[in-house]
Amino acid sequence: MTKDYCATVETARSYYNSSDADRFYFNIWGGEDIHIGLYETDASPIADASRKTVERMAGHLQSLRPGCRVIDLGAGYGGAARFLAKKYDCHVVALNLSEEQNCRDREINKAQGLEDRVEVVDASFEAIPYPDESFDVVWSQDAILHSGDRAKVLAEAARVLKPGGELIFTDPMQTDDCPDGVLQPILDRIHLSSLGSPGFYREEAAKLGFEDVGFDELAQHLPVHYARVLDETTRREEELVREVNQDYVDRMKVGLSHWVNGGKNGYLTWGILHFRRK
């Protein structure tokens, strides 16, 4: 592994393991689901909108059935894994880099009696600790952007998928025609040198032999989501700073505003990318 790759992994792990990040994401971002949501109105509850994303993604898949095996890459607090296990009676591996988030994930699984169907694994999605052709579905939500080698993540997904298995994921992305430099404030905030794009992911998937099932583009929800999180952070700031450092909250508000602006200016996109292993 390269020095830059290892540094990116460790930066992501350290950030999401911090008590400030853990408390902020669990209490503000959406609870069990910490990804962009689908909003009926600009005032829709974040958690409800985030769960609608999970439901819409699941609706795209043909492989979900009792007994199937799913791996969620960058599973966060495991909300999607529990939804899939309960609704489709499948076995889900919730693979995630943050031990802090994984601890919460295991506690919730235990409380809901899902320990036999949701397995929480401390690992990086650039090196999935499972044999070839282990899963029917590889799932991920707004996590691959944090990788220092996104092509490697897709290669790992292809490796662990069974023939005919499905890869489905969302990711905050730059548009294919995004001008150079305009996203630098976002990249600086999340300690990355670039974002993926729909064209990048489709090109890399094609190299791996995936069939491109389609891109359900939902870019209009990205600025709405970040604006909702920003509004909620501001509304609950007095309560929030009792548990989260004020400096973290201040920096988060600035970072969220950059995402809102990038989305409104048409430099960012988001949606559901769906591929099938041939």
PDB file of C-alpha atoms in Angstrom:
ATOM      1  CA  MET A   1       0.000   0.000   0.000  1.00  0.00           C
ATOM      2  CA  THR A   2       1.189   3.512  -0.784  1.00  0.00           C
ATOM      3  CA  LYS A   3       1.860   6.097   1.888  1.00  0.00           C
ATOM      4  CA  ASP A   4      -0.968   8.320   0.562  1.00  0.00           C
ATOM      5  CA  TYR A   5      -3.422   5.394   0.584  1.00  0.00           C
ATOM      6  CA  CYS A   6      -2.575   4.454   4.180  1.00  0.00           C
ATOM      7  CA  ALA A   7      -2.819   8.094   5.262  1.00  0.00           C
ATOM      8  CA  THR A   8      -6.301   8.411   3.733  1.00  0.00           C
ATOM      9  CA  VAL A   9      -7.509   5.279   5.522  1.00  0.00           C
ATOM     10  CA  GLU A  10      -6.120   6.457   8.851  1.00  0.00           C
ATOM     11  CA  THR A  11      -7.583   9.953   8.413  1.00  0.00           C
ATOM     12  CA  ALA A  12     -11.063   8.506   7.832  1.00  0.00           C
ATOM     13  CA  ARG A  13     -10.738   6.106  10.772  1.00  0.00           C
ATOM     14  CA  SER A  14      -9.513   8.807  13.163  1.00  0.00           C
ATOM     15  CA  TYR A  15     -12.231  11.240  12.120  1.00  0.00           C
ATOM     16  CA  TYR A  16     -15.162   8.865  12.508  1.00  0.00           C
ATOM     17  CA  ASN A  17     -13.748   7.429  15.738  1.00  0.00           C
ATOM     18  CA  SER A  18     -13.680  10.852  17.380  1.00  0.00           C
ATOM     19  CA  SER A  19     -16.306  11.432  20.047  1.00  0.00           C
ATOM     20  CA  ASP A  20     -17.335  14.719  18.395  1.00  0.00           C
ATOM     21  CA  ALA A  21     -18.014  13.045  15.035  1.00  0.00           C
ATOM     22  CA  ASP A  22     -19.789  10.087  16.623  1.00  0.00           C
ATOM     23  CA  ARG A  23     -22.143  12.268  18.664  1.00  0.00           C
ATOM     24  CA  PHE A  24     -22.773  14.680  15.805  1.00  0.00           C
ATOM     25  CA  TYR A  25     -23.595  12.065  13.174  1.00  0.00           C
ATOM     26  CA  PHE A  26     -25.712   9.895  15.443  1.00  0.00           C
ATOM     27  CA  ASN A  27     -27.725  12.794  16.886  1.00  0.00           C
ATOM     28  CA  ILE A  28     -27.975  15.212  13.949  1.00  0.00           C
ATOM     29  CA  TRP A  29     -27.262  13.501  10.641  1.00  0.00           C
ATOM     30  CA  GLY A  30     -29.969  10.874  10.747  1.00  0.00           C
ATOM     31  CA  GLY A  31     -29.344   8.410  13.553  1.00  0.00           C
ATOM     32  CA  GLU A  32     -28.993   4.894  12.131  1.00  0.00           C
ATOM     33  CA  ASP A  33     -28.723   6.195   8.538  1.00  0.00           C
ATOM     34  CA  ILE A  34     -25.958   8.750   7.916  1.00  0.00           C
ATOM     35  CA  HIS A  35     -26.211   9.428   4.199  1.00  0.00           C
ATOM     36  CA  ILE A  36     -28.073  11.745   1.836  1.00  0.00           C
ATOM     37  CA  GLY A  37     -31.852  11.413   1.952  1.00  0.00           C
ATOM     38  CA  LEU A  38     -34.748  11.720  -0.463  1.00  0.00           C
ATOM     39  CA  TYR A  39     -36.862  14.732   0.471  1.00  0.00           C
ATOM     40  CA  GLU A  40     -40.558  15.200  -0.233  1.00  0.00           C
ATOM     41  CA  THR A  41     -40.215  18.763   1.060  1.00  0.00           C
ATOM     42  CA  ASP A  42     -37.296  20.920   2.182  1.00  0.00           C
ATOM     43  CA  ALA A  43     -38.493  20.438   5.764  1.00  0.00           C
ATOM     44  CA  SER A  44     -38.791  16.626   5.757  1.00  0.00           C
ATOM     45  CA  PRO A  45     -37.170  14.952   8.796  1.00  0.00           C
ATOM     46  CA  ILE A  46     -33.593  13.904   8.008  1.00  0.00           C
ATOM     47  CA  ALA A  47     -34.014  10.377   9.353  1.00  0.00           C
ATOM     48  CA  ASP A  48     -37.183   9.784   7.320  1.00  0.00           C
ATOM     49  CA  ALA A  49     -35.561  11.082   4.133  1.00  0.00           C
ATOM     50  CA  SER A  50     -32.461   8.951   4.727  1.00  0.00           C
ATOM     51  CA  ARG A  51     -34.549   5.804   5.156  1.00  0.00           C
ATOM     52  CA  LYS A  52     -36.314   6.543   1.847  1.00  0.00           C
ATOM     53  CA  THR A  53     -32.905   6.295   0.151  1.00  0.00           C
ATOM     54  CA  VAL A  54     -32.433   2.807   1.596  1.00  0.00           C
ATOM     55  CA  GLU A  55     -35.881   1.751   0.414  1.00  0.00           C
ATOM     56  CA  ARG A  56     -35.340   3.142  -3.086  1.00  0.00           C
ATOM     57  CA  MET A  57     -31.993   1.382  -3.446  1.00  0.00           C
ATOM     58  CA  ALA A  58     -33.464  -1.925  -2.322  1.00  0.00           C
ATOM     59  CA  GLY A  59     -36.234  -1.507  -4.874  1.00  0.00           C
ATOM     60  CA  HIS A  60     -33.656  -1.556  -7.682  1.00  0.00           C
ATOM     61  CA  LEU A  61     -32.278  -4.975  -6.713  1.00  0.00           C
ATOM     62  CA  GLN A  62     -33.342  -8.389  -8.000  1.00  0.00           C
ATOM     63  CA  SER A  63     -30.995 -10.421  -5.778  1.00  0.00           C
ATOM     64  CA  LEU A  64     -32.647  -9.678  -2.422  1.00  0.00           C
ATOM     65  CA  ARG A  65     -34.344 -12.826  -1.172  1.00  0.00           C
ATOM     66  CA  PRO A  66     -34.381 -14.975   1.974  1.00  0.00           C
ATOM     67  CA  GLY A  67     -30.954 -16.420   2.674  1.00  0.00           C
ATOM     68  CA  CYS A  68     -29.018 -14.174   0.287  1.00  0.00           C
ATOM     69  CA  ARG A  69     -25.741 -12.623   1.435  1.00  0.00           C
ATOM     70  CA  VAL A  70     -25.181  -8.857   1.359  1.00  0.00           C
ATOM     71  CA  ILE A  71     -22.133  -6.811   2.333  1.00  0.00           C
ATOM     72  CA  ASP A  72     -22.527  -3.120   3.136  1.00  0.00           C
ATOM     73  CA  LEU A  73     -19.253  -1.264   2.563  1.00  0.00           C
ATOM     74  CA  GLY A  74     -18.789   1.644   4.962  1.00  0.00           C
ATOM     75  CA  ALA A  75     -21.918   0.661   6.885  1.00  0.00           C
ATOM     76  CA  GLY A  76     -21.822   3.433   9.504  1.00  0.00           C
ATOM     77  CA  TYR A  77     -24.307   2.635  12.267  1.00  0.00           C
ATOM     78  CA  GLY A  78     -25.833  -0.236  10.269  1.00  0.00           C
ATOM     79  CA  GLY A  79     -29.300   1.149   9.563  1.00  0.00           C
ATOM     80  CA  ALA A  80     -29.406  -0.226   6.023  1.00  0.00           C
ATOM     81  CA  ALA A  81     -28.061  -3.607   7.137  1.00  0.00           C
ATOM     82  CA  ARG A  82     -30.840  -3.980   9.704  1.00  0.00           C
ATOM     83  CA  PHE A  83     -33.483  -2.866   7.211  1.00  0.00           C
ATOM     84  CA  LEU A  84     -32.322  -5.439   4.647  1.00  0.00           C
ATOM     85  CA  ALA A  85     -32.027  -8.233   7.221  1.00  0.00           C
ATOM     86  CA  LYS A  86     -35.522  -7.641   8.565  1.00  0.00           C
ATOM     87  CA  LYS A  87     -37.360  -6.945   5.307  1.00  0.00           C
ATOM     88  CA  TYR A  88     -35.688  -9.564   3.086  1.00  0.00           C
ATOM     89  CA  ASP A  89     -34.579 -12.151   5.680  1.00  0.00           C
ATOM     90  CA  CYS A  90     -31.017 -12.025   4.366  1.00  0.00           C
ATOM     91  CA  HIS A  91     -27.621 -12.178   6.079  1.00  0.00           C
ATOM     92  CA  VAL A  92     -25.762  -8.849   6.012  1.00  0.00           C
ATOM     93  CA  VAL A  93     -22.124  -8.075   6.737  1.00  0.00           C
ATOM     94  CA  ALA A  94     -21.788  -4.479   7.934  1.00  0.00           C
ATOM     95  CA  LEU A  95     -18.162  -3.661   7.127  1.00  0.00           C
ATOM     96  CA  ASN A  96     -16.914  -0.380   8.516  1.00  0.00           C
ATOM     97  CA  LEU A  97     -13.645   1.354   9.388  1.00  0.00           C
ATOM     98  CA  SER A  98     -14.783   3.126  12.558  1.00  0.00           C
ATOM     99  CA  GLU A  99     -14.665   0.994  15.674  1.00  0.00           C
ATOM    100  CA  GLU A 100     -16.721   3.656  17.488  1.00  0.00           C
ATOM    101  CA  GLN A 101     -19.581   3.403  14.989  1.00  0.00           C
ATOM    102  CA  ASN A 102     -19.300  -0.374  14.956  1.00  0.00           C
ATOM    103  CA  CYS A 103     -19.711  -0.496  18.723  1.00  0.00           C
ATOM    104  CA  ARG A 104     -23.002   1.395  18.441  1.00  0.00           C
ATOM    105  CA  ASP A 105     -24.002  -0.851  15.521  1.00  0.00           C
ATOM    106  CA  ARG A 106     -23.493  -4.029  17.562  1.00  0.00           C
ATOM    107  CA  GLU A 107     -25.435  -2.597  20.510  1.00  0.00           C
ATOM    108  CA  ILE A 108     -28.423  -1.769  18.299  1.00  0.00           C
ATOM    109  CA  ASN A 109     -28.290  -5.197  16.622  1.00  0.00           C
ATOM    110  CA  LYS A 110     -28.325  -6.865  20.028  1.00  0.00           C
ATOM    111  CA  ALA A 111     -31.238  -4.740  21.223  1.00  0.00           C
ATOM    112  CA  GLN A 112     -33.229  -5.644  18.089  1.00  0.00           C
ATOM    113  CA  GLY A 113     -32.345  -9.341  18.187  1.00  0.00           C
ATOM    114  CA  LEU A 114     -30.471  -9.236  14.876  1.00  0.00           C
ATOM    115  CA  GLU A 115     -27.058 -10.533  15.919  1.00  0.00           C
ATOM    116  CA  ASP A 116     -27.607 -13.750  13.937  1.00  0.00           C
ATOM    117  CA  ARG A 117     -28.399 -11.871  10.710  1.00  0.00           C
ATOM    118  CA  VAL A 118     -26.147  -8.772  10.864  1.00  0.00           C
ATOM    119  CA  GLU A 119     -22.419  -9.316  11.308  1.00  0.00           C
ATOM    120  CA  VAL A 120     -20.397  -6.174  12.084  1.00  0.00           C
ATOM    121  CA  VAL A 121     -16.805  -6.300  10.825  1.00  0.00           C
ATOM    122  CA  ASP A 122     -13.982  -3.838  11.579  1.00  0.00           C
ATOM    123  CA  ALA A 123     -12.227  -3.527   8.210  1.00  0.00           C
ATOM    124  CA  SER A 124     -11.398  -1.333   5.223  1.00  0.00           C
ATOM    125  CA  PHE A 125     -13.315  -1.749   1.983  1.00  0.00           C
ATOM    126  CA  GLU A 126     -10.084  -1.583  -0.011  1.00  0.00           C
ATOM    127  CA  ALA A 127      -9.221  -5.004   1.474  1.00  0.00           C
ATOM    128  CA  ILE A 128     -12.465  -6.906   2.108  1.00  0.00           C
ATOM    129  CA  PRO A 129     -11.661  -9.880   4.381  1.00  0.00           C
ATOM    130  CA  TYR A 130     -13.827 -12.430   2.535  1.00  0.00           C
ATOM    131  CA  PRO A 131     -13.117 -14.984  -0.203  1.00  0.00           C
ATOM    132  CA  ASP A 132     -13.988 -14.548  -3.863  1.00  0.00           C
ATOM    133  CA  GLU A 133     -17.666 -14.887  -4.813  1.00  0.00           C
ATOM    134  CA  SER A 134     -18.956 -14.623  -1.225  1.00  0.00           C
ATOM    135  CA  PHE A 135     -21.919 -12.267  -1.725  1.00  0.00           C
ATOM    136  CA  ASP A 136     -25.049 -11.809  -3.812  1.00  0.00           C
ATOM    137  CA  VAL A 137     -25.122  -8.030  -3.274  1.00  0.00           C
ATOM    138  CA  VAL A 138     -22.459  -5.404  -2.548  1.00  0.00           C
ATOM    139  CA  TRP A 139     -24.106  -2.278  -1.131  1.00  0.00           C
ATOM    140  CA  SER A 140     -22.654   1.086  -0.101  1.00  0.00           C
ATOM    141  CA  GLN A 141     -24.021   4.511   0.771  1.00  0.00           C
ATOM    142  CA  ASP A 142     -21.992   7.726   0.619  1.00  0.00           C
ATOM    143  CA  ALA A 143     -18.813   6.015   1.774  1.00  0.00           C
ATOM    144  CA  ILE A 144     -16.617   5.310  -1.241  1.00  0.00           C
ATOM    145  CA  LEU A 145     -15.751   9.002  -1.620  1.00  0.00           C
ATOM    146  CA  HIS A 146     -13.565   8.615   1.502  1.00  0.00           C
ATOM    147  CA  SER A 147     -11.346   5.997  -0.148  1.00  0.00           C
ATOM    148  CA  GLY A 148      -7.824   6.782  -1.253  1.00  0.00           C
ATOM    149  CA  ASP A 149      -8.242   4.241  -4.079  1.00  0.00           C
ATOM    150  CA  ARG A 150     -11.834   4.117  -5.347  1.00  0.00           C
ATOM    151  CA  ALA A 151     -10.922   1.870  -8.271  1.00  0.00           C
ATOM    152  CA  LYS A 152      -9.606  -0.654  -5.741  1.00  0.00           C
ATOM    153  CA  VAL A 153     -12.927  -0.558  -3.872  1.00  0.00           C
ATOM    154  CA  LEU A 154     -14.782  -1.446  -7.075  1.00  0.00           C
ATOM    155  CA  ALA A 155     -12.265  -4.201  -7.814  1.00  0.00           C
ATOM    156  CA  GLU A 156     -12.825  -5.651  -4.347  1.00  0.00           C
ATOM    157  CA  ALA A 157     -16.575  -5.467  -4.886  1.00  0.00           C
ATOM    158  CA  ALA A 158     -16.209  -7.392  -8.151  1.00  0.00           C
ATOM    159  CA  ARG A 159     -14.005  -9.980  -6.468  1.00  0.00           C
ATOM    160  CA  VAL A 160     -16.401 -10.822  -3.638  1.00  0.00           C
ATOM    161  CA  LEU A 161     -19.548 -10.813  -5.794  1.00  0.00           C
ATOM    162  CA  LYS A 162     -20.956 -14.037  -7.154  1.00  0.00           C
ATOM    163  CA  PRO A 163     -21.548 -14.193 -10.937  1.00  0.00           C
ATOM    164  CA  GLY A 164     -24.799 -12.381 -11.581  1.00  0.00           C
ATOM    165  CA  GLY A 165     -24.464 -10.519  -8.270  1.00  0.00           C
ATOM    166  CA  GLU A 166     -25.317  -6.845  -7.983  1.00  0.00           C
ATOM    167  CA  LEU A 167     -23.266  -3.819  -6.927  1.00  0.00           C
ATOM    168  CA  ILE A 168     -25.348  -0.837  -5.841  1.00  0.00           C
ATOM    169  CA  PHE A 169     -24.128   2.335  -4.211  1.00  0.00           C
ATOM    170  CA  THR A 170     -24.590   6.049  -3.743  1.00  0.00           C
ATOM    171  CA  ASP A 171     -21.788   8.580  -3.475  1.00  0.00           C
ATOM    172  CA  PRO A 172     -21.555  12.375  -3.400  1.00  0.00           C
ATOM    173  CA  MET A 173     -19.749  13.060  -6.678  1.00  0.00           C
ATOM    174  CA  GLN A 174     -18.485  15.873  -8.823  1.00  0.00           C
ATOM    175  CA  THR A 175     -20.254  16.202 -12.145  1.00  0.00           C
ATOM    176  CA  ASP A 176     -18.459  14.877 -15.198  1.00  0.00           C
ATOM    177  CA  ASP A 177     -17.983  18.439 -16.481  1.00  0.00           C
ATOM    178  CA  CYS A 178     -17.074  20.040 -13.145  1.00  0.00           C
ATOM    179  CA  PRO A 179     -14.535  22.897 -13.602  1.00  0.00           C
ATOM    180  CA  ASP A 180     -11.157  22.488 -11.943  1.00  0.00           C
ATOM    181  CA  GLY A 181     -10.724  24.048  -8.535  1.00  0.00           C
ATOM    182  CA  VAL A 182     -14.318  24.932  -7.696  1.00  0.00           C
ATOM    183  CA  LEU A 183     -14.674  22.114  -5.141  1.00  0.00           C
ATOM    184  CA  GLN A 184     -11.424  22.833  -3.296  1.00  0.00           C
ATOM    185  CA  PRO A 185     -13.180  24.058  -0.110  1.00  0.00           C
ATOM    186  CA  ILE A 186     -15.038  20.733   0.091  1.00  0.00           C
ATOM    187  CA  LEU A 187     -11.929  18.680  -0.631  1.00  0.00           C
ATOM    188  CA  ASP A 188      -9.937  20.567   1.994  1.00  0.00           C
ATOM    189  CA  ARG A 189     -12.655  19.956   4.564  1.00  0.00           C
ATOM    190  CA  ILE A 190     -12.751  16.164   4.008  1.00  0.00           C
ATOM    191  CA  HIS A 191      -8.991  15.822   3.411  1.00  0.00           C
ATOM    192  CA  LEU A 192      -9.274  14.470  -0.140  1.00  0.00           C
ATOM    193  CA  SER A 193      -7.653  15.423  -3.428  1.00  0.00           C
ATOM    194  CA  SER A 194     -10.681  14.586  -5.579  1.00  0.00           C
ATOM    195  CA  LEU A 195     -14.205  13.211  -5.732  1.00  0.00           C
ATOM    196  CA  GLY A 196     -15.466  10.454  -7.986  1.00  0.00           C
ATOM    197  CA  SER A 197     -17.866  11.191 -10.819  1.00  0.00           C
ATOM    198  CA  PRO A 198     -20.540   9.146 -12.600  1.00  0.00           C
ATOM    199  CA  GLY A 199     -18.244   8.799 -15.619  1.00  0.00           C
ATOM    200  CA  PHE A 200     -15.347   7.624 -13.460  1.00  0.00           C
ATOM    201  CA  TYR A 201     -17.377   4.940 -11.713  1.00  0.00           C
ATOM    202  CA  ARG A 202     -18.967   3.711 -14.925  1.00  0.00           C
ATOM    203  CA  GLU A 203     -15.601   3.559 -16.687  1.00  0.00           C
ATOM    204  CA  GLU A 204     -13.945   1.660 -13.829  1.00  0.00           C
ATOM    205  CA  ALA A 205     -16.885  -0.739 -13.562  1.00  0.00           C
ATOM    206  CA  ALA A 206     -16.695  -1.442 -17.293  1.00  0.00           C
ATOM    207  CA  LYS A 207     -12.985  -2.296 -16.970  1.00  0.00           C
ATOM    208  CA  LEU A 208     -13.941  -4.880 -14.338  1.00  0.00           C
ATOM    209  CA  GLY A 209     -16.514  -6.474 -16.622  1.00  0.00           C
ATOM    210  CA  PHE A 210     -19.615  -5.168 -14.868  1.00  0.00           C
ATOM    211  CA  GLU A 211     -22.878  -4.718 -16.752  1.00  0.00           C
ATOM    212  CA  ASP A 212     -24.113  -1.141 -16.277  1.00  0.00           C
ATOM    213  CA  VAL A 213     -27.709  -1.506 -15.068  1.00  0.00           C
ATOM    214  CA  GLY A 214     -28.245   2.228 -14.719  1.00  0.00           C
ATOM    215  CA  PHE A 215     -27.729   5.488 -12.845  1.00  0.00           C
ATOM    216  CA  ASP A 216     -30.747   6.787 -10.941  1.00  0.00           C
ATOM    217  CA  GLU A 217     -29.655  10.432 -10.792  1.00  0.00           C
ATOM    218  CA  LEU A 218     -31.064  12.280  -7.785  1.00  0.00           C
ATOM    219  CA  ALA A 219     -28.772  15.304  -7.668  1.00  0.00           C
ATOM    220  CA  GLN A 220     -31.519  17.697  -6.576  1.00  0.00           C
ATOM    221  CA  HIS A 221     -31.627  16.057  -3.148  1.00  0.00           C
ATOM    222  CA  LEU A 222     -27.948  16.712  -2.341  1.00  0.00           C
ATOM    223  CA  PRO A 223     -28.135  20.451  -1.553  1.00  0.00           C
ATOM    224  CA  VAL A 224     -31.469  19.926   0.205  1.00  0.00           C
ATOM    225  CA  HIS A 225     -29.933  17.292   2.479  1.00  0.00           C
ATOM    226  CA  TYR A 226     -26.895  19.345   3.427  1.00  0.00           C
ATOM    227  CA  ALA A 227     -29.094  22.402   3.989  1.00  0.00           C
ATOM    228  CA  ARG A 228     -31.369  20.343   6.271  1.00  0.00           C
ATOM    229  CA  VAL A 229     -28.371  19.116   8.286  1.00  0.00           C
ATOM    230  CA  LEU A 230     -27.052  22.683   8.491  1.00  0.00           C
ATOM    231  CA  ASP A 231     -30.442  23.990   9.632  1.00  0.00           C
ATOM    232  CA  GLU A 232     -30.741  21.235  12.235  1.00  0.00           C
ATOM    233  CA  THR A 233     -27.210  21.908  13.484  1.00  0.00           C
ATOM    234  CA  THR A 234     -27.975  25.606  13.868  1.00  0.00           C
ATOM    235  CA  ARG A 235     -31.368  25.000  15.496  1.00  0.00           C
ATOM    236  CA  ARG A 236     -29.968  22.549  18.042  1.00  0.00           C
ATOM    237  CA  GLU A 237     -26.563  24.170  18.521  1.00  0.00           C
ATOM    238  CA  GLU A 238     -27.074  25.128  22.160  1.00  0.00           C
ATOM    239  CA  GLU A 239     -28.004  21.530  22.989  1.00  0.00           C
ATOM    240  CA  LEU A 240     -25.328  20.087  20.711  1.00  0.00           C
ATOM    241  CA  VAL A 241     -22.352  21.918  22.218  1.00  0.00           C
ATOM    242  CA  ARG A 242     -23.028  20.276  25.585  1.00  0.00           C
ATOM    243  CA  GLU A 243     -21.675  17.080  24.015  1.00  0.00           C
ATOM    244  CA  VAL A 244     -19.719  18.271  20.953  1.00  0.00           C
ATOM    245  CA  ASN A 245     -16.829  20.722  20.872  1.00  0.00           C
ATOM    246  CA  GLN A 246     -17.876  24.189  19.700  1.00  0.00           C
ATOM    247  CA  ASP A 247     -14.981  24.357  17.253  1.00  0.00           C
ATOM    248  CA  TYR A 248     -16.160  21.097  15.638  1.00  0.00           C
ATOM    249  CA  VAL A 249     -19.673  22.501  15.280  1.00  0.00           C
ATOM    250  CA  ASP A 250     -18.385  25.750  13.776  1.00  0.00           C
ATOM    251  CA  ARG A 251     -16.231  23.908  11.241  1.00  0.00           C
ATOM    252  CA  MET A 252     -19.089  21.551  10.403  1.00  0.00           C
ATOM    253  CA  LYS A 253     -21.406  24.478   9.644  1.00  0.00           C
ATOM    254  CA  VAL A 254     -18.843  25.967   7.265  1.00  0.00           C
ATOM    255  CA  GLY A 255     -18.283  22.591   5.592  1.00  0.00           C
ATOM    256  CA  LEU A 256     -22.005  21.951   5.159  1.00  0.00           C
ATOM    257  CA  SER A 257     -22.456  25.345   3.496  1.00  0.00           C
ATOM    258  CA  HIS A 258     -19.780  24.432   0.935  1.00  0.00           C
ATOM    259  CA  TRP A 259     -21.704  21.246   0.040  1.00  0.00           C
ATOM    260  CA  VAL A 260     -24.939  23.237  -0.297  1.00  0.00           C
ATOM    261  CA  ASN A 261     -23.265  25.756  -2.613  1.00  0.00           C
ATOM    262  CA  GLY A 262     -21.582  23.058  -4.688  1.00  0.00           C
ATOM    263  CA  GLY A 263     -24.901  21.329  -5.223  1.00  0.00           C
ATOM    264  CA  LYS A 264     -26.824  24.497  -6.031  1.00  0.00           C
ATOM    265  CA  ASN A 265     -24.127  25.595  -8.494  1.00  0.00           C
ATOM    266  CA  GLY A 266     -24.378  22.310 -10.388  1.00  0.00           C
ATOM    267  CA  TYR A 267     -20.852  21.107  -9.583  1.00  0.00           C
ATOM    268  CA  LEU A 268     -21.990  18.123  -7.503  1.00  0.00           C
ATOM    269  CA  THR A 269     -24.249  15.210  -8.262  1.00  0.00           C
ATOM    270  CA  TRP A 270     -25.588  12.209  -6.401  1.00  0.00           C
ATOM    271  CA  GLY A 271     -27.701   9.164  -7.096  1.00  0.00           C
ATOM    272  CA  ILE A 272     -27.867   5.380  -7.203  1.00  0.00           C
ATOM    273  CA  LEU A 273     -25.283   3.593  -9.359  1.00  0.00           C
ATOM    274  CA  HIS A 274     -26.234  -0.002 -10.159  1.00  0.00           C
ATOM    275  CA  PHE A 275     -24.077  -2.681 -11.791  1.00  0.00           C
ATOM    276  CA  ARG A 276     -24.264  -6.447 -12.271  1.00  0.00           C
ATOM    277  CA  ARG A 277     -21.321  -8.834 -12.358  1.00  0.00           C
ATOM    278  CA  LYS A 278     -21.372 -10.869 -15.553  1.00  0.00           C
TER     279      LYS A 278
END
